[in-house]
mmCIF file of C-alpha atoms in Angstrom:
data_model
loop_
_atom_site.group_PDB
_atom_site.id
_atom_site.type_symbol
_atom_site.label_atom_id
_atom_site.label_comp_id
_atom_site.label_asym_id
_atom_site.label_seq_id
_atom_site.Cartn_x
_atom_site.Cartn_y
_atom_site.Cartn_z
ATOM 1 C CA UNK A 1 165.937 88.642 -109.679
ATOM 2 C CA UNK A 2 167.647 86.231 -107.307
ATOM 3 C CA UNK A 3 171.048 86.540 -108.446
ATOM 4 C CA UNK A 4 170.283 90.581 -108.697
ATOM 5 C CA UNK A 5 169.101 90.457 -104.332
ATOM 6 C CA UNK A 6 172.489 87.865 -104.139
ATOM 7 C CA UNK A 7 175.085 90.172 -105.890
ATOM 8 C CA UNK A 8 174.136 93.362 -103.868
ATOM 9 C CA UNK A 9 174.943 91.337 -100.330
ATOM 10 C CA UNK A 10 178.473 91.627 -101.894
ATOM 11 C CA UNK A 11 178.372 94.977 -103.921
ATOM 12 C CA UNK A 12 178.148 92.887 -107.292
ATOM 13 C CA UNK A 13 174.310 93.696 -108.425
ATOM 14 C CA UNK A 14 174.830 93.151 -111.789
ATOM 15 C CA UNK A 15 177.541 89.822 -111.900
ATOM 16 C CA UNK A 16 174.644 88.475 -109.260
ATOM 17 C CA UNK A 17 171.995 89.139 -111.836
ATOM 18 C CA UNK A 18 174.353 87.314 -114.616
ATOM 19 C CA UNK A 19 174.805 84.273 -112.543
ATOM 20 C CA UNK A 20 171.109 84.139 -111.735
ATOM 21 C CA UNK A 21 170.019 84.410 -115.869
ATOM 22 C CA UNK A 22 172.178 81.687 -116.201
ATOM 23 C CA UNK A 23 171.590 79.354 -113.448
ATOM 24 C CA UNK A 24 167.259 80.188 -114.234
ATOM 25 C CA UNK A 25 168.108 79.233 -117.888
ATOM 26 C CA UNK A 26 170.072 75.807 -117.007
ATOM 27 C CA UNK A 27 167.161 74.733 -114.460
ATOM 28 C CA UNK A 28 164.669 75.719 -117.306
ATOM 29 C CA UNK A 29 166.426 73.295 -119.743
ATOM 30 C CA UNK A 30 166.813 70.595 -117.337
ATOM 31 C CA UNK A 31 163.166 71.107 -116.529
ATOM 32 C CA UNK A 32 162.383 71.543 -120.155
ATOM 33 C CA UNK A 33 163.740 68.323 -121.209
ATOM 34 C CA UNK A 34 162.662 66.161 -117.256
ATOM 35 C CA UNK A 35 159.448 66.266 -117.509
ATOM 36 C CA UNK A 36 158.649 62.844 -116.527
ATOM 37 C CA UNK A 37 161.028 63.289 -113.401
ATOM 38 C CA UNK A 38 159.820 66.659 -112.075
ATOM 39 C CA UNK A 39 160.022 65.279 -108.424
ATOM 40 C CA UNK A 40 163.673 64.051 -108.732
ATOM 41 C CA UNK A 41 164.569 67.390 -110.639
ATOM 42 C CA UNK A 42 162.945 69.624 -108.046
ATOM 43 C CA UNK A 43 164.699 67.884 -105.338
ATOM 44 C CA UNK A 44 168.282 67.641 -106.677
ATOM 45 C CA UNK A 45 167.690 71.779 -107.565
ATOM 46 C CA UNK A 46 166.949 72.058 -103.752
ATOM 47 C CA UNK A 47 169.890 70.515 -102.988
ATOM 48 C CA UNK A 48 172.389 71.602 -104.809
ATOM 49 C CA UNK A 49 171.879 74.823 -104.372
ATOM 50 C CA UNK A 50 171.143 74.269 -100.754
ATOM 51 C CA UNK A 51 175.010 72.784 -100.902
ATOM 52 C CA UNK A 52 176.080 75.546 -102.597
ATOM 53 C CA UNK A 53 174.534 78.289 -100.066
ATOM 54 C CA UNK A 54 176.357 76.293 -97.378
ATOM 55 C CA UNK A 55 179.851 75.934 -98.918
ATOM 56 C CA UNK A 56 179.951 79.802 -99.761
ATOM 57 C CA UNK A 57 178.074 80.776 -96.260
ATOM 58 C CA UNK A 58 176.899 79.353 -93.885
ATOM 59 C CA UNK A 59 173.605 77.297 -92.630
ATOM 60 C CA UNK A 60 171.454 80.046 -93.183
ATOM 61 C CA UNK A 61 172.644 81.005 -96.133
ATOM 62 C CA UNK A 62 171.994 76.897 -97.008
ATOM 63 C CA UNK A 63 168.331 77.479 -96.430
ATOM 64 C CA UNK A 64 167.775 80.364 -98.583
ATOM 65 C CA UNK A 65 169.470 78.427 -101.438
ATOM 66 C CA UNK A 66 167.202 74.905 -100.545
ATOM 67 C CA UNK A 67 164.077 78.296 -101.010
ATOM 68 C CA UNK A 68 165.378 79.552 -103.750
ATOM 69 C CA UNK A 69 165.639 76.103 -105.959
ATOM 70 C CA UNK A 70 162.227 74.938 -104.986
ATOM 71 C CA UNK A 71 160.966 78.344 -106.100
ATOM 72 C CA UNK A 72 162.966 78.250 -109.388
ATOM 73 C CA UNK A 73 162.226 74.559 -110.004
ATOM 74 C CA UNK A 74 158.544 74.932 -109.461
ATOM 75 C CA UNK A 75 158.134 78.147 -112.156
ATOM 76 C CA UNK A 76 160.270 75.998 -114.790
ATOM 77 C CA UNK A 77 158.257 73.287 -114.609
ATOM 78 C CA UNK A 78 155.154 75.656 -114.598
ATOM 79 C CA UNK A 79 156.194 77.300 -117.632
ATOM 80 C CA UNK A 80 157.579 73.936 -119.289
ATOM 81 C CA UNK A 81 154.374 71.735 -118.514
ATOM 82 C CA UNK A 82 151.630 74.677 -119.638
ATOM 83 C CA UNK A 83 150.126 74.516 -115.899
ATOM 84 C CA UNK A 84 149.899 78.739 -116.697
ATOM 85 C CA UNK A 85 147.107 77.991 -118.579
ATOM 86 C CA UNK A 86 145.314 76.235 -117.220
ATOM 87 C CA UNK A 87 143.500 78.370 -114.641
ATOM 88 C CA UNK A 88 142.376 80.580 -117.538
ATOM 89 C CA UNK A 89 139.337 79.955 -120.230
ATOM 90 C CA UNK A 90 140.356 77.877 -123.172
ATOM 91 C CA UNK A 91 138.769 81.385 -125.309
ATOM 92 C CA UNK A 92 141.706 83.619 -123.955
ATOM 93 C CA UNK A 93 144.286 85.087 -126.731
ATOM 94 C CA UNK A 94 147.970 84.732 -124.974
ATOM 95 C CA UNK A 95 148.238 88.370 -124.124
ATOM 96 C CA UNK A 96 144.871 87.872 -122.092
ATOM 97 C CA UNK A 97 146.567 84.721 -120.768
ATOM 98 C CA UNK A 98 150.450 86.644 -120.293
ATOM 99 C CA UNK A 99 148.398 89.926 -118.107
ATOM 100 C CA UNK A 100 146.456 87.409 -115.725
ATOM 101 C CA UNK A 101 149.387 85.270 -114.868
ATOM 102 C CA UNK A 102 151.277 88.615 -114.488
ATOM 103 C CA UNK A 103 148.132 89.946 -112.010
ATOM 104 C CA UNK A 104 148.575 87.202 -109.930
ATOM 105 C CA UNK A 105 152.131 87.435 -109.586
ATOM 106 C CA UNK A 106 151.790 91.227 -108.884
ATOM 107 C CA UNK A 107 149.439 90.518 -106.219
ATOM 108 C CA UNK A 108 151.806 87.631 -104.962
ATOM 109 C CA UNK A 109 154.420 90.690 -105.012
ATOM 110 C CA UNK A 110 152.355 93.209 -103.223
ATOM 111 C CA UNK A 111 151.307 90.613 -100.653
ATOM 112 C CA UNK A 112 154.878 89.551 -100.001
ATOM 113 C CA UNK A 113 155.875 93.138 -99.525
ATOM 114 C CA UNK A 114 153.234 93.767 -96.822
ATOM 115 C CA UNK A 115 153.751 90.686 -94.872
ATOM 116 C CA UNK A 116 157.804 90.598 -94.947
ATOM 117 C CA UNK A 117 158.564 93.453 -92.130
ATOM 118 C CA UNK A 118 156.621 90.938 -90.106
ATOM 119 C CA UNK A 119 158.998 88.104 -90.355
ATOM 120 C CA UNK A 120 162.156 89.978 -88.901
ATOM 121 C CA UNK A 121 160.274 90.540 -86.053
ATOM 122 C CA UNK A 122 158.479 87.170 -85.218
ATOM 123 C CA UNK A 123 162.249 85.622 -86.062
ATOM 124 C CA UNK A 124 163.828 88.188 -84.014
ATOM 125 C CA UNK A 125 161.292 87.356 -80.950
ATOM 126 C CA UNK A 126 163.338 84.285 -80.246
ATOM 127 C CA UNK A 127 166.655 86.081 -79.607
ATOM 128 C CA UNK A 128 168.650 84.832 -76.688
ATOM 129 C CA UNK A 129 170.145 87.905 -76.898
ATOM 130 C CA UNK A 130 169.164 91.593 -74.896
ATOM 131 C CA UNK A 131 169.112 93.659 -78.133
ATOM 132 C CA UNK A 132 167.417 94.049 -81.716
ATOM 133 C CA UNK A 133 169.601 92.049 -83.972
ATOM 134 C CA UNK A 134 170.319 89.209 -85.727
ATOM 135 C CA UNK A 135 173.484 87.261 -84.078
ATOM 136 C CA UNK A 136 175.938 84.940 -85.515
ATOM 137 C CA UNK A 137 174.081 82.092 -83.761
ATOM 138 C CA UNK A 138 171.119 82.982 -84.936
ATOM 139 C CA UNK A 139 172.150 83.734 -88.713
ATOM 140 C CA UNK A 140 173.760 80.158 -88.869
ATOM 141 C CA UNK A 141 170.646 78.662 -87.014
ATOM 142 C CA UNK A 142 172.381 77.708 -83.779
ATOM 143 C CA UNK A 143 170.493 76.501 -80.999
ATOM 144 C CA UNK A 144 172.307 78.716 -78.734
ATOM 145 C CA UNK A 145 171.223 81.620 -80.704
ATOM 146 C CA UNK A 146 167.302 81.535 -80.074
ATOM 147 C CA UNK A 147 165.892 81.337 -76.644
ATOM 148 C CA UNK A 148 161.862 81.869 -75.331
ATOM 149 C CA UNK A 149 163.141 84.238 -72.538
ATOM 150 C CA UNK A 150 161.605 86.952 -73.683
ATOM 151 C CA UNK A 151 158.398 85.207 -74.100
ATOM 152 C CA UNK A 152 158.734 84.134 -70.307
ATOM 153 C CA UNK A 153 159.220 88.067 -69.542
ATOM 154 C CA UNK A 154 156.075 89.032 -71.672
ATOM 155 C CA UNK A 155 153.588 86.531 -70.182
ATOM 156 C CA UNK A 156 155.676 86.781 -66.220
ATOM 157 C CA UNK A 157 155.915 90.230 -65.178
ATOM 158 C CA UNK A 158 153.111 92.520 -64.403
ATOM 159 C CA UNK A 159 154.905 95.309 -66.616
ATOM 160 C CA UNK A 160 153.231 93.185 -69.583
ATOM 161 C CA UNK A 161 149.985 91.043 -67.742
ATOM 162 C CA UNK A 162 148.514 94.171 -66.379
ATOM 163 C CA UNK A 163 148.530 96.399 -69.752
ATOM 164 C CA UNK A 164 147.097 93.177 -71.084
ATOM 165 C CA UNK A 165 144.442 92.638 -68.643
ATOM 166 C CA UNK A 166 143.064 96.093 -69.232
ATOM 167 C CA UNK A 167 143.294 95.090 -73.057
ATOM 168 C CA UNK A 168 141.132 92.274 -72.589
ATOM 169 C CA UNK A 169 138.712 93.962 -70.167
ATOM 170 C CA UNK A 170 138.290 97.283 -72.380
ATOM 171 C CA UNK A 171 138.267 95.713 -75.859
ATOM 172 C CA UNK A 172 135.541 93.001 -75.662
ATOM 173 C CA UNK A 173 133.015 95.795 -73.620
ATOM 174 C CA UNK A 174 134.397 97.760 -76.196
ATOM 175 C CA UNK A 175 133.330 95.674 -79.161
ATOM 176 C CA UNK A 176 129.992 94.909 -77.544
ATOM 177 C CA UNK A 177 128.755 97.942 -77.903
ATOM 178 C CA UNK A 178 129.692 98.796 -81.409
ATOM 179 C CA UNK A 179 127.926 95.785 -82.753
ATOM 180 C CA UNK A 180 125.365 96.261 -81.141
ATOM 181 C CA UNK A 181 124.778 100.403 -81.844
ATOM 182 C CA UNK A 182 126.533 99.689 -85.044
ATOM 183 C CA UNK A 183 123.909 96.903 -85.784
ATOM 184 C CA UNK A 184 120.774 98.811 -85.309
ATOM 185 C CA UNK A 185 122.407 102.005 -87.099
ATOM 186 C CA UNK A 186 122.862 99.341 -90.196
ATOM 187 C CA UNK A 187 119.092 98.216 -90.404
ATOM 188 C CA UNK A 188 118.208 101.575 -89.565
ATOM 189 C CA UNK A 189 119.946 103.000 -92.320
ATOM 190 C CA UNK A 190 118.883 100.566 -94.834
ATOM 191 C CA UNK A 191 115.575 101.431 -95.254
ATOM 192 C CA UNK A 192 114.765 103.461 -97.959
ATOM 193 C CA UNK A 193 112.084 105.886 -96.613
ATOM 194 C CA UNK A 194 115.175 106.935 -93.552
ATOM 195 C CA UNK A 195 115.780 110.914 -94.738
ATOM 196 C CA UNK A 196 119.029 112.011 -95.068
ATOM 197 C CA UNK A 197 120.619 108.125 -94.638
ATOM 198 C CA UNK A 198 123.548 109.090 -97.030
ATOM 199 C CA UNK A 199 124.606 111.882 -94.677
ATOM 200 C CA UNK A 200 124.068 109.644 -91.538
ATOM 201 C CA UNK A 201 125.892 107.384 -93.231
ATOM 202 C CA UNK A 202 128.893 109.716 -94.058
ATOM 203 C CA UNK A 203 128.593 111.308 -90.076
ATOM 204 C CA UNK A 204 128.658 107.550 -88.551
ATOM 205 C CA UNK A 205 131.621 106.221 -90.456
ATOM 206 C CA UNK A 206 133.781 109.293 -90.257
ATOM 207 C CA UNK A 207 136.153 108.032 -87.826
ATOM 208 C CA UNK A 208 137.466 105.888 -90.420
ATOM 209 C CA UNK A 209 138.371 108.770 -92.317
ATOM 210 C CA UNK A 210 138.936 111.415 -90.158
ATOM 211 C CA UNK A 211 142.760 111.299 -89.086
ATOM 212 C CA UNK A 212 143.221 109.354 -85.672
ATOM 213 C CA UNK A 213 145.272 112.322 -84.132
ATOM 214 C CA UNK A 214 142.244 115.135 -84.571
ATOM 215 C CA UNK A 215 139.572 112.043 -83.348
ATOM 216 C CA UNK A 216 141.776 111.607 -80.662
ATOM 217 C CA UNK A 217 141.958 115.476 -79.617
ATOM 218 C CA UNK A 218 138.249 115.367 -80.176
ATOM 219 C CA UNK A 219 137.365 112.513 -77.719
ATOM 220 C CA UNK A 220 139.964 114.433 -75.014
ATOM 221 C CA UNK A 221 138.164 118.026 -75.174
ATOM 222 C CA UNK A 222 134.564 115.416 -75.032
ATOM 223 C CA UNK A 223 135.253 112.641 -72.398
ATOM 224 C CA UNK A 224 137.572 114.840 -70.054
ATOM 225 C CA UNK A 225 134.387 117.104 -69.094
ATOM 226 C CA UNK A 226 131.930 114.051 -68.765
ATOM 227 C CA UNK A 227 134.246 112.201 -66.756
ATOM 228 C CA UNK A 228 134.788 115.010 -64.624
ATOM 229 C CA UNK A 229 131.210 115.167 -64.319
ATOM 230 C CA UNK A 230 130.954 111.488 -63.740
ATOM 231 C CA UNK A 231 133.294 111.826 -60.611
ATOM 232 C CA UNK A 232 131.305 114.749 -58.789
ATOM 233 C CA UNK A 233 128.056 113.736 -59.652
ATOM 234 C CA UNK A 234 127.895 110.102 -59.043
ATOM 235 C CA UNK A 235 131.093 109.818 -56.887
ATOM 236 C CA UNK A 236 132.578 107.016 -59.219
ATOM 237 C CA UNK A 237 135.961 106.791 -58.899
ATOM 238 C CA UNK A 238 138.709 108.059 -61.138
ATOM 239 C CA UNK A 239 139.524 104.510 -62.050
ATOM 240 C CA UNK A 240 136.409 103.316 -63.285
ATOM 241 C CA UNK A 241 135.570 106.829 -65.157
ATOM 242 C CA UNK A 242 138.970 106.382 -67.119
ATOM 243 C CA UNK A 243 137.716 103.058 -68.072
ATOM 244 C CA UNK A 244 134.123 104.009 -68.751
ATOM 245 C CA UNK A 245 136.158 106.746 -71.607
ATOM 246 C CA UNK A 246 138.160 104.508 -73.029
ATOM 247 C CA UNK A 247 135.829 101.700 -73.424
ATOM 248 C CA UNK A 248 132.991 104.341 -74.991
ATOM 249 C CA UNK A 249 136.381 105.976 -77.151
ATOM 250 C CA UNK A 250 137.177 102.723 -78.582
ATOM 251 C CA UNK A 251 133.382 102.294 -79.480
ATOM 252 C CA UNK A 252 133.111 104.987 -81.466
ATOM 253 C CA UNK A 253 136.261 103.648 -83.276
ATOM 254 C CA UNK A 254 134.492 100.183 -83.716
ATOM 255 C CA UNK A 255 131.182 101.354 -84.949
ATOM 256 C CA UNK A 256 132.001 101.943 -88.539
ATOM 257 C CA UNK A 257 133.558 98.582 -89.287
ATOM 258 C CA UNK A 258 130.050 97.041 -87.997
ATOM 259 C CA UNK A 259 128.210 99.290 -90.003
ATOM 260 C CA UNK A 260 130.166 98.853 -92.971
ATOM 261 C CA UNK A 261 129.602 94.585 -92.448
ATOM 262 C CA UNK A 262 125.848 94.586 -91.984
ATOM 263 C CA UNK A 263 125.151 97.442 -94.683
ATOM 264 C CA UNK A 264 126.900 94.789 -97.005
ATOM 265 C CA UNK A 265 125.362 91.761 -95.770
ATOM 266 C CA UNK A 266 122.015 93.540 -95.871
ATOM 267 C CA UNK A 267 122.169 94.110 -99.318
ATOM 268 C CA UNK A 268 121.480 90.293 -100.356
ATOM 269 C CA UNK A 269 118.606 90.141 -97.291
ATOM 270 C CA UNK A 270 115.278 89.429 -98.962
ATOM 271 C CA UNK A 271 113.043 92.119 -97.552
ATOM 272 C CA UNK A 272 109.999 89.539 -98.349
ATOM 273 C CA UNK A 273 110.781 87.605 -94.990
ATOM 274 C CA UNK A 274 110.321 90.432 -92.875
ATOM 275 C CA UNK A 275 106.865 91.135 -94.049
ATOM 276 C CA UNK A 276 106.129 87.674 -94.165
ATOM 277 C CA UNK A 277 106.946 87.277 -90.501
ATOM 278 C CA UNK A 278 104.763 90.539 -89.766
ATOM 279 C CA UNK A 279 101.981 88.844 -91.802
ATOM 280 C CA UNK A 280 101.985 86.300 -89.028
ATOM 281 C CA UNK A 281 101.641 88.162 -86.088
ATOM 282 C CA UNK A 282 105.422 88.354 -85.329
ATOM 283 C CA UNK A 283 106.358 91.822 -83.602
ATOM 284 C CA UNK A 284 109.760 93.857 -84.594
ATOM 285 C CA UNK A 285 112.039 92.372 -82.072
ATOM 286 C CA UNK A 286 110.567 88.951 -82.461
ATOM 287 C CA UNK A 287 111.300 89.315 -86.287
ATOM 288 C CA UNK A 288 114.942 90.831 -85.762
ATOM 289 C CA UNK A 289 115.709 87.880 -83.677
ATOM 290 C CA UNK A 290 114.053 84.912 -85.029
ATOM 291 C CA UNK A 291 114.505 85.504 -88.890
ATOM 292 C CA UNK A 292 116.641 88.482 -89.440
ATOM 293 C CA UNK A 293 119.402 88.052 -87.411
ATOM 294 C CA UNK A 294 120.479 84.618 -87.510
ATOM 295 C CA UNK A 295 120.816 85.063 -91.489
ATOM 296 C CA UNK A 296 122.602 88.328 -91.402
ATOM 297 C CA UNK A 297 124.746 86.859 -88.388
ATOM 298 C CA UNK A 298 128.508 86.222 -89.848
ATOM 299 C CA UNK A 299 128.354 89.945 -91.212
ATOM 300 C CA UNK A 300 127.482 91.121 -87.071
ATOM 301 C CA UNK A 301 130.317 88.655 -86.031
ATOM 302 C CA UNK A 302 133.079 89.589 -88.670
ATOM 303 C CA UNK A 303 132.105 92.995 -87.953
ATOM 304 C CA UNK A 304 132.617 92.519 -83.966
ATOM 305 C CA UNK A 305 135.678 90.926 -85.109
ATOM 306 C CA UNK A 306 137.032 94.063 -87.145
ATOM 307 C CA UNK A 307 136.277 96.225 -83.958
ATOM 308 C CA UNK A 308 137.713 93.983 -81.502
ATOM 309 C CA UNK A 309 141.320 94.561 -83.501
ATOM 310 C CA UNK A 310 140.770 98.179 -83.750
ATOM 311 C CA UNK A 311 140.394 98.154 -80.036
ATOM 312 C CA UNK A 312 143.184 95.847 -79.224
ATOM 313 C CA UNK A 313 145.381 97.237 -81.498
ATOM 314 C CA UNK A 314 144.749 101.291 -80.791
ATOM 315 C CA UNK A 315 146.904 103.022 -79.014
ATOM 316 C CA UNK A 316 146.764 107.257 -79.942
ATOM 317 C CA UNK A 317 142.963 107.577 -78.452
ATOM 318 C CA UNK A 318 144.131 105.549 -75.150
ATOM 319 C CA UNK A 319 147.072 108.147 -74.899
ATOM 320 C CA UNK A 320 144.888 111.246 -75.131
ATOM 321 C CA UNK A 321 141.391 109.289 -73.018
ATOM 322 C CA UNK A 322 142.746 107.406 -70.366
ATOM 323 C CA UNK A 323 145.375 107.450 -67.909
ATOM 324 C CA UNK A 324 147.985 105.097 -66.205
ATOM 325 C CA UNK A 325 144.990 102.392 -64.857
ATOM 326 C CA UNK A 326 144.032 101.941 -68.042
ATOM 327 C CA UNK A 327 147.169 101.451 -70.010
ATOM 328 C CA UNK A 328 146.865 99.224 -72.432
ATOM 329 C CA UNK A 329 148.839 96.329 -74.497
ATOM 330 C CA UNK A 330 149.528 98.546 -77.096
ATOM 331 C CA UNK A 331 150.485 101.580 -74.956
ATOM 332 C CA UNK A 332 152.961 99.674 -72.985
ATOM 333 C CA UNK A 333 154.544 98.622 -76.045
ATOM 334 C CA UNK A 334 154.972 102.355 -77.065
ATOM 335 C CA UNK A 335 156.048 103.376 -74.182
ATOM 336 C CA UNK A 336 158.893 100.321 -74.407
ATOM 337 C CA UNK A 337 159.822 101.948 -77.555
ATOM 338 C CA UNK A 338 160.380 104.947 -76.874
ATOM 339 C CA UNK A 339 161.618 104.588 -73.135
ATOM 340 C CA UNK A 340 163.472 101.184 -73.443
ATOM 341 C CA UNK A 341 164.520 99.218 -76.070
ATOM 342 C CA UNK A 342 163.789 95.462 -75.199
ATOM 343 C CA UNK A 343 163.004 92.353 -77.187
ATOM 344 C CA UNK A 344 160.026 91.809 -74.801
ATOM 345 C CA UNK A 345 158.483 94.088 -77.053
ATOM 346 C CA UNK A 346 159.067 91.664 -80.036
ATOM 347 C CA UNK A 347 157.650 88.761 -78.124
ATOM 348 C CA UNK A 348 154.470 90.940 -77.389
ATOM 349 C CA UNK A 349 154.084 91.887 -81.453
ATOM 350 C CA UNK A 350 154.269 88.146 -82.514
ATOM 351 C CA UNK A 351 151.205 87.112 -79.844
ATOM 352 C CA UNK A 352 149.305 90.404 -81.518
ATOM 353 C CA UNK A 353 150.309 89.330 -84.788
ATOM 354 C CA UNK A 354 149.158 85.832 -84.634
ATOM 355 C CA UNK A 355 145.834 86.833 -82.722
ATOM 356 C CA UNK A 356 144.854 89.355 -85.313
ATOM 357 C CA UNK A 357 145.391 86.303 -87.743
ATOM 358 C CA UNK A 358 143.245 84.179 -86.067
ATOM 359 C CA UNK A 359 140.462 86.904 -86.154
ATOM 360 C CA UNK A 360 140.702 87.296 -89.283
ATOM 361 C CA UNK A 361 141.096 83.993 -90.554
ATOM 362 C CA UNK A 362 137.797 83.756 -88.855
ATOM 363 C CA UNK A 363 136.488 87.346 -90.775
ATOM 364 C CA UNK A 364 137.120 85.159 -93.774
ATOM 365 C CA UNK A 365 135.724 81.843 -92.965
ATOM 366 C CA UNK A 366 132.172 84.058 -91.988
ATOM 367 C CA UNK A 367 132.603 86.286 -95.138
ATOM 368 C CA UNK A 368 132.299 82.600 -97.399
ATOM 369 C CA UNK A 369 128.934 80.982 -94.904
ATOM 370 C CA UNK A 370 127.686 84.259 -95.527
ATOM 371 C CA UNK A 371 127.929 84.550 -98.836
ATOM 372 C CA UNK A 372 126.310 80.418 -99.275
ATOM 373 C CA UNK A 373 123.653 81.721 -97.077
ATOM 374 C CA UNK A 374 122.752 84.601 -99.891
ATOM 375 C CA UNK A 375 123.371 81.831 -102.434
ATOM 376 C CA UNK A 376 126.341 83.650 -103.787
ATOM 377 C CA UNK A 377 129.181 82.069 -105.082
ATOM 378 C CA UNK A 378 132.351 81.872 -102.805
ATOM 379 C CA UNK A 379 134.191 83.573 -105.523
#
């Protein structure tokens, strides 16, 4: 597979895929018949094919060899030493054991596929150049290739802070109030004697489904009356109201993935605590606060979570709701797109990209306390 991604760099697919069976089937044997030296093998695999990338290329091309050999090494000595059975029961036939290795690898595959448009675009973030592509300097790892100007536009200019101000002022308001309608909608809708729940159900979560464009048309022919109304009535200014529709837009967009949360973290709640606490003396809200929420709390937090990226991250209701005062993160970066083409815009996708993992490194870490606190297991 390696040799068959080398050979098509230079129009020779199938003498790259040659080379590659070979050089996999030496590295097997040498693992094969090393077994007591796997560290030694692995790193004189690394490096000479780390030498060999840099006498036929150049550094870069040095690195993706040193990847390639400790990739290679590591599945020889994985097949060689059994270590692909071991994650398996000791009861499974080898087909059983052949199509869950091959799973995980597919999933490795599929994973791979979704996160690698992402890496061109952190790497290209760092360009000292004005454009979108990879230079010389850059390809052979230069210092003079990279530079963090681009970062020093994003985070120094008010083109960028502003549209990220309102981003940070819209989505939090935004996410508070889909947790907390989509909160209440949750317990609501888990009680069983709550007619026509399915349908509610169906009717609250619809946004998810519905495509963004005809939501977005929706909220226009909705918000641009009310705020219209907002403006002659209460003599709020244009401003705010274009705020106020955005923020309440983005809401709607959020409530599903809190609804969706709690409904699942509801199903392992043991109904017997709520009577008990009624049994007591305790009053509704009391009881939601004291001994319902605080146990169904990571699923109200990763939902928050999942509506605070939806809100950061949208960018088609914000172009049919609000208006220049509200323009958003997002929106600027369209609007760089299609207007200008600058690297700024790179910089500006790496800080969203690294924020949205943080938030959802955080989904995950909830999703596993909330799952000990139901007394399932993490897996």
């Amino acid at each position: 597979m390696f040799g068959f991604v080398g050979g098509n760099m230079v129009a020779q697919p199938m003498l790259g895929a040659l080379i590659g069976a070979v050089l996999g089937a030496a590295i097997a044997f040498v693992a094969d018949t090393n077994l007591n030296r796997r560290t030694a093998v692995r790193w004189a695999t690394i490096g000479v094919l780390a030498l060999a990338g840099l006498v036929f290329g150049n550094v870069g091309t040095a690195v993706s060899g040193a990847i390639i050999g400790a990739v290679l090494s590591w599945a020889a000595y994985w097949l060689a030493t059994g270590a692909y059975g071991m994650t398996v029961p000791i009861y499974y036939t080898p087909g059983q054991t052949l199509w869950h290795n091959s799973f995980k690898f597919i999933c490795g595959l599929i994973f791979f596929f979704l996160v690698a448009p992402l890496i061109p675009v952190m790497w290209l973030s760092f360009n000292a150049e004005d454009f979108f592509t990879f230079t010389p300097e850059m390809l052979n790892f230069q210092a003079e290739g990279y530079s963090l100007k681009h970062y020093r536009d994003f985070l120094g200019t008010d083109e960028w802070m502003v549209p990220l101000k309102n981003s940070l002022i819209i989505a939090p308001i935004a996410t508070i109030i889909s947790v907390t309608l989509g909160t209440l909608a949750a317990i609501g809708l888990s009680q069983s004697h709550v007619p026509g729940r399915q349908a509610i159900m169906a009717i609250l979560i619809s946004p998810m489904i519905v495509p963004l464009i005809i939501s977005a048309t929706g909220m226009f022919f909705f918000y641009a009356p009310l705020g219209n109304w907002l403006e002659a009535t209460l003599g709020l200014s244009q401003s705010f109201v274009g705020f106020v529709k955005v923020i309440l837009a983005h809401a709607v967009l959020g409530i599903p993935f809190v609804i969706i949360t709690v409904t699942a973290t509801l199903v392992g709640f043991d109904r017997s605590l709520t009577r008990a606490a009624a049994s007591m003396g305790s009053n509704p809200v009391r009881t939601f606060f004291r001994v319902q929420m605080p146990l169904i709390l990571p699923g109200v937090i990763s939902g928050g979570l999942f509506a605070f990226i939806t809100s950061f991250d949208e960018v088609v209701v914000v172009l049919f709701v609000g208006s220049a005062q509200q323009q958003t993160l997002p929106w600027q970066m369209f609007t760089g797109l299609r207007e200008q083409i600058s690297p700024t815009i790179l910089a500006a996708a790496t800080i969203l990209v690294l924020v949205s993992i943080m938030l959802l490194t955080t989904v995950e870490l909830l999703r596993r306390r909330s799952e000990r606190l139901r007394g399932l297991s993490p897996a």
